[in-house]
């Protein structure tokens, strides 16, 4: 099953780096973030990736051309050290997430696929995710993750703080962590390039009981700031064998 990775946004929340490169190409421990994501999938034996590029897609092309063997120059397919293959697909600079997914599924004639974002790190068990998706029979499965605490929680009385705590997360509070599995039927819910995957398509699937959720309580960290980059790098140092 091919793994699609969204990598075409403008990355406006991380302008320090994304003025020069797409956010998924920001280095973590001297390696682009997207490689850490792909290597996680590879550890579960998924070895075919399609990067859904848009904004600054030329940077991605150039990086792969410079560092890896070209398998198919016309379709921008690269061999990554005889370990896995990557195709870079230009899905349009201003295309929204739903439009990018629809283009990829139709162009590559996929029956089903994995999909995730290129700007977050997780230790989700991909094999268990796929097994869960197959057991539910829904059009799509999304991985629900616990949101990382970003802000202190103030309990206020009048002009005074009664307590100051790290933001607490309830046991039943999950957010969209990406790491989707979906059937090609998803394209029927994506109108055009202007459709965000997270809006009408997911909302309609939810109403129709066609969006199942795989709950992941392990590690999850988006990378939107320099501080979050530092947090992820510390995690990777402590958890990577290489």
PDB file of C-alpha atoms in Angstrom:
ATOM      1  CA  UNK A   1       0.000   0.000   0.000  1.00  0.00           C
ATOM      2  CA  UNK A   2       1.400   3.396  -0.993  1.00  0.00           C
ATOM      3  CA  UNK A   3       1.880   6.084   1.639  1.00  0.00           C
ATOM      4  CA  UNK A   4       0.907   9.627   0.628  1.00  0.00           C
ATOM      5  CA  UNK A   5       2.515  12.483   2.544  1.00  0.00           C
ATOM      6  CA  UNK A   6       1.093  15.998   2.432  1.00  0.00           C
ATOM      7  CA  UNK A   7       3.956  18.409   1.848  1.00  0.00           C
ATOM      8  CA  UNK A   8       2.542  21.255  -0.212  1.00  0.00           C
ATOM      9  CA  UNK A   9       1.414  23.876   2.305  1.00  0.00           C
ATOM     10  CA  UNK A  10       2.962  27.268   2.876  1.00  0.00           C
ATOM     11  CA  UNK A  11       4.084  26.595   6.455  1.00  0.00           C
ATOM     12  CA  UNK A  12       3.188  30.087   7.576  1.00  0.00           C
ATOM     13  CA  UNK A  13       3.486  29.254  11.289  1.00  0.00           C
ATOM     14  CA  UNK A  14       7.180  28.418  10.947  1.00  0.00           C
ATOM     15  CA  UNK A  15       8.457  31.284   8.824  1.00  0.00           C
ATOM     16  CA  UNK A  16      12.028  31.053  10.129  1.00  0.00           C
ATOM     17  CA  UNK A  17      12.593  27.931   8.016  1.00  0.00           C
ATOM     18  CA  UNK A  18       9.775  27.838   5.463  1.00  0.00           C
ATOM     19  CA  UNK A  19      10.898  30.990   3.700  1.00  0.00           C
ATOM     20  CA  UNK A  20      13.569  28.715   2.219  1.00  0.00           C
ATOM     21  CA  UNK A  21      11.998  25.253   2.088  1.00  0.00           C
ATOM     22  CA  UNK A  22       8.729  23.321   2.549  1.00  0.00           C
ATOM     23  CA  UNK A  23       8.115  22.589   6.214  1.00  0.00           C
ATOM     24  CA  UNK A  24       8.483  18.778   5.840  1.00  0.00           C
ATOM     25  CA  UNK A  25      12.034  19.396   4.596  1.00  0.00           C
ATOM     26  CA  UNK A  26      13.094  21.214   7.773  1.00  0.00           C
ATOM     27  CA  UNK A  27      16.036  19.257   9.211  1.00  0.00           C
ATOM     28  CA  UNK A  28      15.658  17.306  12.438  1.00  0.00           C
ATOM     29  CA  UNK A  29      19.030  16.001  13.591  1.00  0.00           C
ATOM     30  CA  UNK A  30      20.487  16.955  10.191  1.00  0.00           C
ATOM     31  CA  UNK A  31      17.893  14.986   8.220  1.00  0.00           C
ATOM     32  CA  UNK A  32      14.652  16.335   6.686  1.00  0.00           C
ATOM     33  CA  UNK A  33      11.638  15.782   8.931  1.00  0.00           C
ATOM     34  CA  UNK A  34       9.844  13.889   6.175  1.00  0.00           C
ATOM     35  CA  UNK A  35      12.586  11.225   6.267  1.00  0.00           C
ATOM     36  CA  UNK A  36      11.921  10.517   9.926  1.00  0.00           C
ATOM     37  CA  UNK A  37       8.254  10.047   9.024  1.00  0.00           C
ATOM     38  CA  UNK A  38       9.027   7.751   6.087  1.00  0.00           C
ATOM     39  CA  UNK A  39      11.539   5.711   8.067  1.00  0.00           C
ATOM     40  CA  UNK A  40       8.869   5.104  10.699  1.00  0.00           C
ATOM     41  CA  UNK A  41       6.627   3.593   8.002  1.00  0.00           C
ATOM     42  CA  UNK A  42       9.574   1.630   6.576  1.00  0.00           C
ATOM     43  CA  UNK A  43      10.108   0.067  10.012  1.00  0.00           C
ATOM     44  CA  UNK A  44       6.646  -1.486   9.508  1.00  0.00           C
ATOM     45  CA  UNK A  45       7.570  -2.596   5.969  1.00  0.00           C
ATOM     46  CA  UNK A  46       5.799   0.142   3.970  1.00  0.00           C
ATOM     47  CA  UNK A  47       8.229   1.093   1.224  1.00  0.00           C
ATOM     48  CA  UNK A  48       6.424   3.146  -1.424  1.00  0.00           C
ATOM     49  CA  UNK A  49       5.914   6.838  -0.750  1.00  0.00           C
ATOM     50  CA  UNK A  50       4.373   9.685  -2.691  1.00  0.00           C
ATOM     51  CA  UNK A  51       5.172  13.205  -1.545  1.00  0.00           C
ATOM     52  CA  UNK A  52       2.270  15.522  -2.408  1.00  0.00           C
ATOM     53  CA  UNK A  53       4.161  18.726  -3.117  1.00  0.00           C
ATOM     54  CA  UNK A  54       3.018  22.224  -3.979  1.00  0.00           C
ATOM     55  CA  UNK A  55       4.656  25.258  -2.393  1.00  0.00           C
ATOM     56  CA  UNK A  56       8.406  25.155  -3.135  1.00  0.00           C
ATOM     57  CA  UNK A  57       8.128  21.693  -4.681  1.00  0.00           C
ATOM     58  CA  UNK A  58      11.277  22.479  -6.680  1.00  0.00           C
ATOM     59  CA  UNK A  59      13.243  22.362  -3.421  1.00  0.00           C
ATOM     60  CA  UNK A  60      12.038  18.778  -2.876  1.00  0.00           C
ATOM     61  CA  UNK A  61      12.866  17.767  -6.457  1.00  0.00           C
ATOM     62  CA  UNK A  62      16.356  19.228  -6.172  1.00  0.00           C
ATOM     63  CA  UNK A  63      17.035  17.562  -2.833  1.00  0.00           C
ATOM     64  CA  UNK A  64      16.190  14.094  -4.133  1.00  0.00           C
ATOM     65  CA  UNK A  65      18.012  14.590  -7.448  1.00  0.00           C
ATOM     66  CA  UNK A  66      21.135  15.655  -5.600  1.00  0.00           C
ATOM     67  CA  UNK A  67      21.145  12.871  -3.020  1.00  0.00           C
ATOM     68  CA  UNK A  68      19.511   9.760  -4.524  1.00  0.00           C
ATOM     69  CA  UNK A  69      19.287   7.614  -7.628  1.00  0.00           C
ATOM     70  CA  UNK A  70      16.599   8.462 -10.156  1.00  0.00           C
ATOM     71  CA  UNK A  71      14.408   5.450 -11.009  1.00  0.00           C
ATOM     72  CA  UNK A  72      11.961   7.268 -13.291  1.00  0.00           C
ATOM     73  CA  UNK A  73      12.953  10.780 -14.343  1.00  0.00           C
ATOM     74  CA  UNK A  74       9.628  11.573 -16.024  1.00  0.00           C
ATOM     75  CA  UNK A  75       7.586  10.704 -12.929  1.00  0.00           C
ATOM     76  CA  UNK A  76      10.174  11.896 -10.387  1.00  0.00           C
ATOM     77  CA  UNK A  77      10.638   8.523  -8.687  1.00  0.00           C
ATOM     78  CA  UNK A  78      13.756   7.983  -6.585  1.00  0.00           C
ATOM     79  CA  UNK A  79      15.421   5.002  -4.941  1.00  0.00           C
ATOM     80  CA  UNK A  80      16.445   5.724  -1.352  1.00  0.00           C
ATOM     81  CA  UNK A  81      19.554   3.682  -0.649  1.00  0.00           C
ATOM     82  CA  UNK A  82      17.915   0.442  -1.866  1.00  0.00           C
ATOM     83  CA  UNK A  83      15.572   0.713   1.120  1.00  0.00           C
ATOM     84  CA  UNK A  84      12.426   2.378  -0.210  1.00  0.00           C
ATOM     85  CA  UNK A  85      11.120   4.433  -3.135  1.00  0.00           C
ATOM     86  CA  UNK A  86       9.800   7.968  -3.218  1.00  0.00           C
ATOM     87  CA  UNK A  87       7.766   9.721  -5.891  1.00  0.00           C
ATOM     88  CA  UNK A  88       7.497  13.509  -5.790  1.00  0.00           C
ATOM     89  CA  UNK A  89       4.168  14.679  -7.181  1.00  0.00           C
ATOM     90  CA  UNK A  90       3.419  18.344  -7.860  1.00  0.00           C
ATOM     91  CA  UNK A  91      -0.236  18.731  -6.836  1.00  0.00           C
ATOM     92  CA  UNK A  92      -0.363  22.504  -7.317  1.00  0.00           C
ATOM     93  CA  UNK A  93       0.826  25.450  -5.295  1.00  0.00           C
ATOM     94  CA  UNK A  94      -2.616  26.579  -4.115  1.00  0.00           C
ATOM     95  CA  UNK A  95      -4.353  23.193  -3.916  1.00  0.00           C
ATOM     96  CA  UNK A  96      -5.922  22.306  -0.573  1.00  0.00           C
ATOM     97  CA  UNK A  97      -5.320  19.011   1.226  1.00  0.00           C
ATOM     98  CA  UNK A  98      -8.407  17.302  -0.216  1.00  0.00           C
ATOM     99  CA  UNK A  99      -7.508  18.356  -3.727  1.00  0.00           C
ATOM    100  CA  UNK A 100      -3.985  16.992  -3.329  1.00  0.00           C
ATOM    101  CA  UNK A 101      -5.287  13.628  -2.166  1.00  0.00           C
ATOM    102  CA  UNK A 102      -7.831  13.417  -4.987  1.00  0.00           C
ATOM    103  CA  UNK A 103      -5.210  14.200  -7.620  1.00  0.00           C
ATOM    104  CA  UNK A 104      -2.849  11.545  -6.283  1.00  0.00           C
ATOM    105  CA  UNK A 105      -5.464   8.808  -5.995  1.00  0.00           C
ATOM    106  CA  UNK A 106      -6.775   9.434  -9.511  1.00  0.00           C
ATOM    107  CA  UNK A 107      -3.395   9.900 -11.191  1.00  0.00           C
ATOM    108  CA  UNK A 108      -1.848   6.836  -9.559  1.00  0.00           C
ATOM    109  CA  UNK A 109      -5.081   4.808  -9.830  1.00  0.00           C
ATOM    110  CA  UNK A 110      -4.989   3.743  -6.187  1.00  0.00           C
ATOM    111  CA  UNK A 111      -7.642   1.500  -4.648  1.00  0.00           C
ATOM    112  CA  UNK A 112      -6.587   2.462  -1.142  1.00  0.00           C
ATOM    113  CA  UNK A 113      -3.696   4.262   0.515  1.00  0.00           C
ATOM    114  CA  UNK A 114      -2.088   5.528   3.667  1.00  0.00           C
ATOM    115  CA  UNK A 115      -1.966   9.292   4.172  1.00  0.00           C
ATOM    116  CA  UNK A 116      -0.302  11.543   6.698  1.00  0.00           C
ATOM    117  CA  UNK A 117       0.993  15.061   7.204  1.00  0.00           C
ATOM    118  CA  UNK A 118       4.640  15.942   6.698  1.00  0.00           C
ATOM    119  CA  UNK A 119       5.018  18.071   9.807  1.00  0.00           C
ATOM    120  CA  UNK A 120       4.639  15.829  12.828  1.00  0.00           C
ATOM    121  CA  UNK A 121       6.315  12.886  14.532  1.00  0.00           C
ATOM    122  CA  UNK A 122       4.535   9.955  16.184  1.00  0.00           C
ATOM    123  CA  UNK A 123       5.275   6.405  17.313  1.00  0.00           C
ATOM    124  CA  UNK A 124       1.894   5.063  16.136  1.00  0.00           C
ATOM    125  CA  UNK A 125       1.911   1.343  15.281  1.00  0.00           C
ATOM    126  CA  UNK A 126       1.199   1.404  11.530  1.00  0.00           C
ATOM    127  CA  UNK A 127       0.453  -2.322  11.252  1.00  0.00           C
ATOM    128  CA  UNK A 128      -2.146  -2.153  14.025  1.00  0.00           C
ATOM    129  CA  UNK A 129      -3.593   0.955  12.382  1.00  0.00           C
ATOM    130  CA  UNK A 130      -4.065  -0.904   9.088  1.00  0.00           C
ATOM    131  CA  UNK A 131      -5.541  -3.923  10.848  1.00  0.00           C
ATOM    132  CA  UNK A 132      -8.009  -1.666  12.659  1.00  0.00           C
ATOM    133  CA  UNK A 133      -8.982   0.034   9.385  1.00  0.00           C
ATOM    134  CA  UNK A 134      -9.644  -3.315   7.716  1.00  0.00           C
ATOM    135  CA  UNK A 135     -11.686  -4.559  10.679  1.00  0.00           C
ATOM    136  CA  UNK A 136     -14.004  -1.550  10.576  1.00  0.00           C
ATOM    137  CA  UNK A 137     -14.722  -1.527   6.846  1.00  0.00           C
ATOM    138  CA  UNK A 138     -15.141   2.249   6.714  1.00  0.00           C
ATOM    139  CA  UNK A 139     -14.108   4.458   3.815  1.00  0.00           C
ATOM    140  CA  UNK A 140     -11.448   6.046   6.008  1.00  0.00           C
ATOM    141  CA  UNK A 141      -9.730   5.684   9.357  1.00  0.00           C
ATOM    142  CA  UNK A 142      -8.042   8.601  11.111  1.00  0.00           C
ATOM    143  CA  UNK A 143      -5.601   8.298  13.972  1.00  0.00           C
ATOM    144  CA  UNK A 144      -6.782  10.172  17.037  1.00  0.00           C
ATOM    145  CA  UNK A 145      -3.935  11.430  19.218  1.00  0.00           C
ATOM    146  CA  UNK A 146      -3.663  13.256  22.514  1.00  0.00           C
ATOM    147  CA  UNK A 147      -2.880  16.943  21.896  1.00  0.00           C
ATOM    148  CA  UNK A 148       0.467  17.985  23.371  1.00  0.00           C
ATOM    149  CA  UNK A 149       0.227  20.530  26.181  1.00  0.00           C
ATOM    150  CA  UNK A 150       1.324  23.855  24.747  1.00  0.00           C
ATOM    151  CA  UNK A 151       0.035  26.338  27.281  1.00  0.00           C
ATOM    152  CA  UNK A 152      -0.211  26.795  31.030  1.00  0.00           C
ATOM    153  CA  UNK A 153      -3.745  26.531  32.414  1.00  0.00           C
ATOM    154  CA  UNK A 154      -4.753  29.437  34.665  1.00  0.00           C
ATOM    155  CA  UNK A 155      -7.624  29.184  37.126  1.00  0.00           C
ATOM    156  CA  UNK A 156      -8.638  32.777  37.811  1.00  0.00           C
ATOM    157  CA  UNK A 157     -10.725  34.442  40.492  1.00  0.00           C
ATOM    158  CA  UNK A 158     -11.219  38.164  39.944  1.00  0.00           C
ATOM    159  CA  UNK A 159      -7.807  39.704  39.372  1.00  0.00           C
ATOM    160  CA  UNK A 160      -5.863  36.820  40.910  1.00  0.00           C
ATOM    161  CA  UNK A 161      -4.629  33.444  39.697  1.00  0.00           C
ATOM    162  CA  UNK A 162      -5.864  30.686  41.998  1.00  0.00           C
ATOM    163  CA  UNK A 163      -3.790  27.960  40.350  1.00  0.00           C
ATOM    164  CA  UNK A 164      -1.223  27.684  37.575  1.00  0.00           C
ATOM    165  CA  UNK A 165      -0.897  24.273  35.930  1.00  0.00           C
ATOM    166  CA  UNK A 166       0.269  22.705  32.734  1.00  0.00           C
ATOM    167  CA  UNK A 167      -2.682  22.162  30.414  1.00  0.00           C
ATOM    168  CA  UNK A 168      -4.362  18.921  31.421  1.00  0.00           C
ATOM    169  CA  UNK A 169      -5.761  16.548  28.837  1.00  0.00           C
ATOM    170  CA  UNK A 170      -8.803  14.437  29.622  1.00  0.00           C
ATOM    171  CA  UNK A 171      -8.706  10.728  28.809  1.00  0.00           C
ATOM    172  CA  UNK A 172     -11.352  11.088  26.095  1.00  0.00           C
ATOM    173  CA  UNK A 173      -9.864  14.143  24.372  1.00  0.00           C
ATOM    174  CA  UNK A 174      -8.323  13.348  20.994  1.00  0.00           C
ATOM    175  CA  UNK A 175      -7.381  15.431  17.953  1.00  0.00           C
ATOM    176  CA  UNK A 176      -6.698  14.593  14.306  1.00  0.00           C
ATOM    177  CA  UNK A 177      -3.152  13.249  14.249  1.00  0.00           C
ATOM    178  CA  UNK A 178      -3.126  12.304  10.567  1.00  0.00           C
ATOM    179  CA  UNK A 179      -1.955   8.748   9.856  1.00  0.00           C
ATOM    180  CA  UNK A 180      -5.057   7.997   7.788  1.00  0.00           C
ATOM    181  CA  UNK A 181      -5.911   4.858   5.874  1.00  0.00           C
ATOM    182  CA  UNK A 182      -8.526   5.301   3.152  1.00  0.00           C
ATOM    183  CA  UNK A 183     -10.275   3.789   0.203  1.00  0.00           C
ATOM    184  CA  UNK A 184     -10.296   5.527  -3.168  1.00  0.00           C
ATOM    185  CA  UNK A 185     -14.000   6.237  -2.559  1.00  0.00           C
ATOM    186  CA  UNK A 186     -12.801   9.285  -0.639  1.00  0.00           C
ATOM    187  CA  UNK A 187     -12.495  11.144  -3.959  1.00  0.00           C
ATOM    188  CA  UNK A 188     -16.291  11.166  -4.243  1.00  0.00           C
ATOM    189  CA  UNK A 189     -16.401  13.448  -1.207  1.00  0.00           C
ATOM    190  CA  UNK A 190     -13.745  15.880  -2.484  1.00  0.00           C
ATOM    191  CA  UNK A 191     -15.288  18.430  -4.833  1.00  0.00           C
ATOM    192  CA  UNK A 192     -12.191  20.098  -6.303  1.00  0.00           C
ATOM    193  CA  UNK A 193      -8.761  21.597  -5.600  1.00  0.00           C
ATOM    194  CA  UNK A 194     -10.243  24.095  -3.132  1.00  0.00           C
ATOM    195  CA  UNK A 195     -11.589  21.389  -0.791  1.00  0.00           C
ATOM    196  CA  UNK A 196      -9.736  20.855   2.503  1.00  0.00           C
ATOM    197  CA  UNK A 197      -9.784  17.170   3.410  1.00  0.00           C
ATOM    198  CA  UNK A 198     -10.500  18.085   7.024  1.00  0.00           C
ATOM    199  CA  UNK A 199     -13.734  19.965   6.244  1.00  0.00           C
ATOM    200  CA  UNK A 200     -16.635  18.636   4.141  1.00  0.00           C
ATOM    201  CA  UNK A 201     -15.109  15.232   3.274  1.00  0.00           C
ATOM    202  CA  UNK A 202     -14.387  14.282   6.891  1.00  0.00           C
ATOM    203  CA  UNK A 203     -17.588  15.898   8.170  1.00  0.00           C
ATOM    204  CA  UNK A 204     -19.766  13.966   5.698  1.00  0.00           C
ATOM    205  CA  UNK A 205     -17.947  10.689   6.358  1.00  0.00           C
ATOM    206  CA  UNK A 206     -18.462  11.258  10.085  1.00  0.00           C
ATOM    207  CA  UNK A 207     -22.202  11.805   9.659  1.00  0.00           C
ATOM    208  CA  UNK A 208     -22.424   8.657   7.532  1.00  0.00           C
ATOM    209  CA  UNK A 209     -20.472   6.558  10.059  1.00  0.00           C
ATOM    210  CA  UNK A 210     -17.759   6.042   7.439  1.00  0.00           C
ATOM    211  CA  UNK A 211     -14.871   7.560   9.427  1.00  0.00           C
ATOM    212  CA  UNK A 212     -13.445   5.293  12.106  1.00  0.00           C
ATOM    213  CA  UNK A 213     -10.827   6.437  14.609  1.00  0.00           C
ATOM    214  CA  UNK A 214      -7.762   4.516  15.714  1.00  0.00           C
ATOM    215  CA  UNK A 215      -6.927   5.859  19.168  1.00  0.00           C
ATOM    216  CA  UNK A 216      -3.231   6.382  19.805  1.00  0.00           C
ATOM    217  CA  UNK A 217      -2.166   7.369  23.311  1.00  0.00           C
ATOM    218  CA  UNK A 218       1.561   7.237  22.626  1.00  0.00           C
ATOM    219  CA  UNK A 219       3.921   9.895  21.339  1.00  0.00           C
ATOM    220  CA  UNK A 220       2.702  12.624  19.016  1.00  0.00           C
ATOM    221  CA  UNK A 221       4.277  16.022  18.385  1.00  0.00           C
ATOM    222  CA  UNK A 222       3.565  18.519  15.601  1.00  0.00           C
ATOM    223  CA  UNK A 223       6.402  20.805  14.531  1.00  0.00           C
ATOM    224  CA  UNK A 224       5.147  24.358  14.086  1.00  0.00           C
ATOM    225  CA  UNK A 225       7.804  26.328  15.973  1.00  0.00           C
ATOM    226  CA  UNK A 226      11.524  26.230  16.746  1.00  0.00           C
ATOM    227  CA  UNK A 227      10.649  25.157  20.293  1.00  0.00           C
ATOM    228  CA  UNK A 228       8.644  22.184  18.998  1.00  0.00           C
ATOM    229  CA  UNK A 229      11.512  21.283  16.673  1.00  0.00           C
ATOM    230  CA  UNK A 230      13.783  21.121  19.722  1.00  0.00           C
ATOM    231  CA  UNK A 231      11.267  18.943  21.581  1.00  0.00           C
ATOM    232  CA  UNK A 232      11.094  16.464  18.685  1.00  0.00           C
ATOM    233  CA  UNK A 233      14.868  16.376  18.243  1.00  0.00           C
ATOM    234  CA  UNK A 234      15.265  15.484  21.909  1.00  0.00           C
ATOM    235  CA  UNK A 235      12.699  12.705  21.479  1.00  0.00           C
ATOM    236  CA  UNK A 236      14.430  11.378  18.368  1.00  0.00           C
ATOM    237  CA  UNK A 237      17.828  11.359  20.064  1.00  0.00           C
ATOM    238  CA  UNK A 238      16.416   9.299  22.920  1.00  0.00           C
ATOM    239  CA  UNK A 239      14.423   6.877  20.771  1.00  0.00           C
ATOM    240  CA  UNK A 240      16.362   6.292  17.550  1.00  0.00           C
ATOM    241  CA  UNK A 241      18.852   3.489  17.258  1.00  0.00           C
ATOM    242  CA  UNK A 242      20.710   5.307  14.494  1.00  0.00           C
TER     243      UNK A 242
END
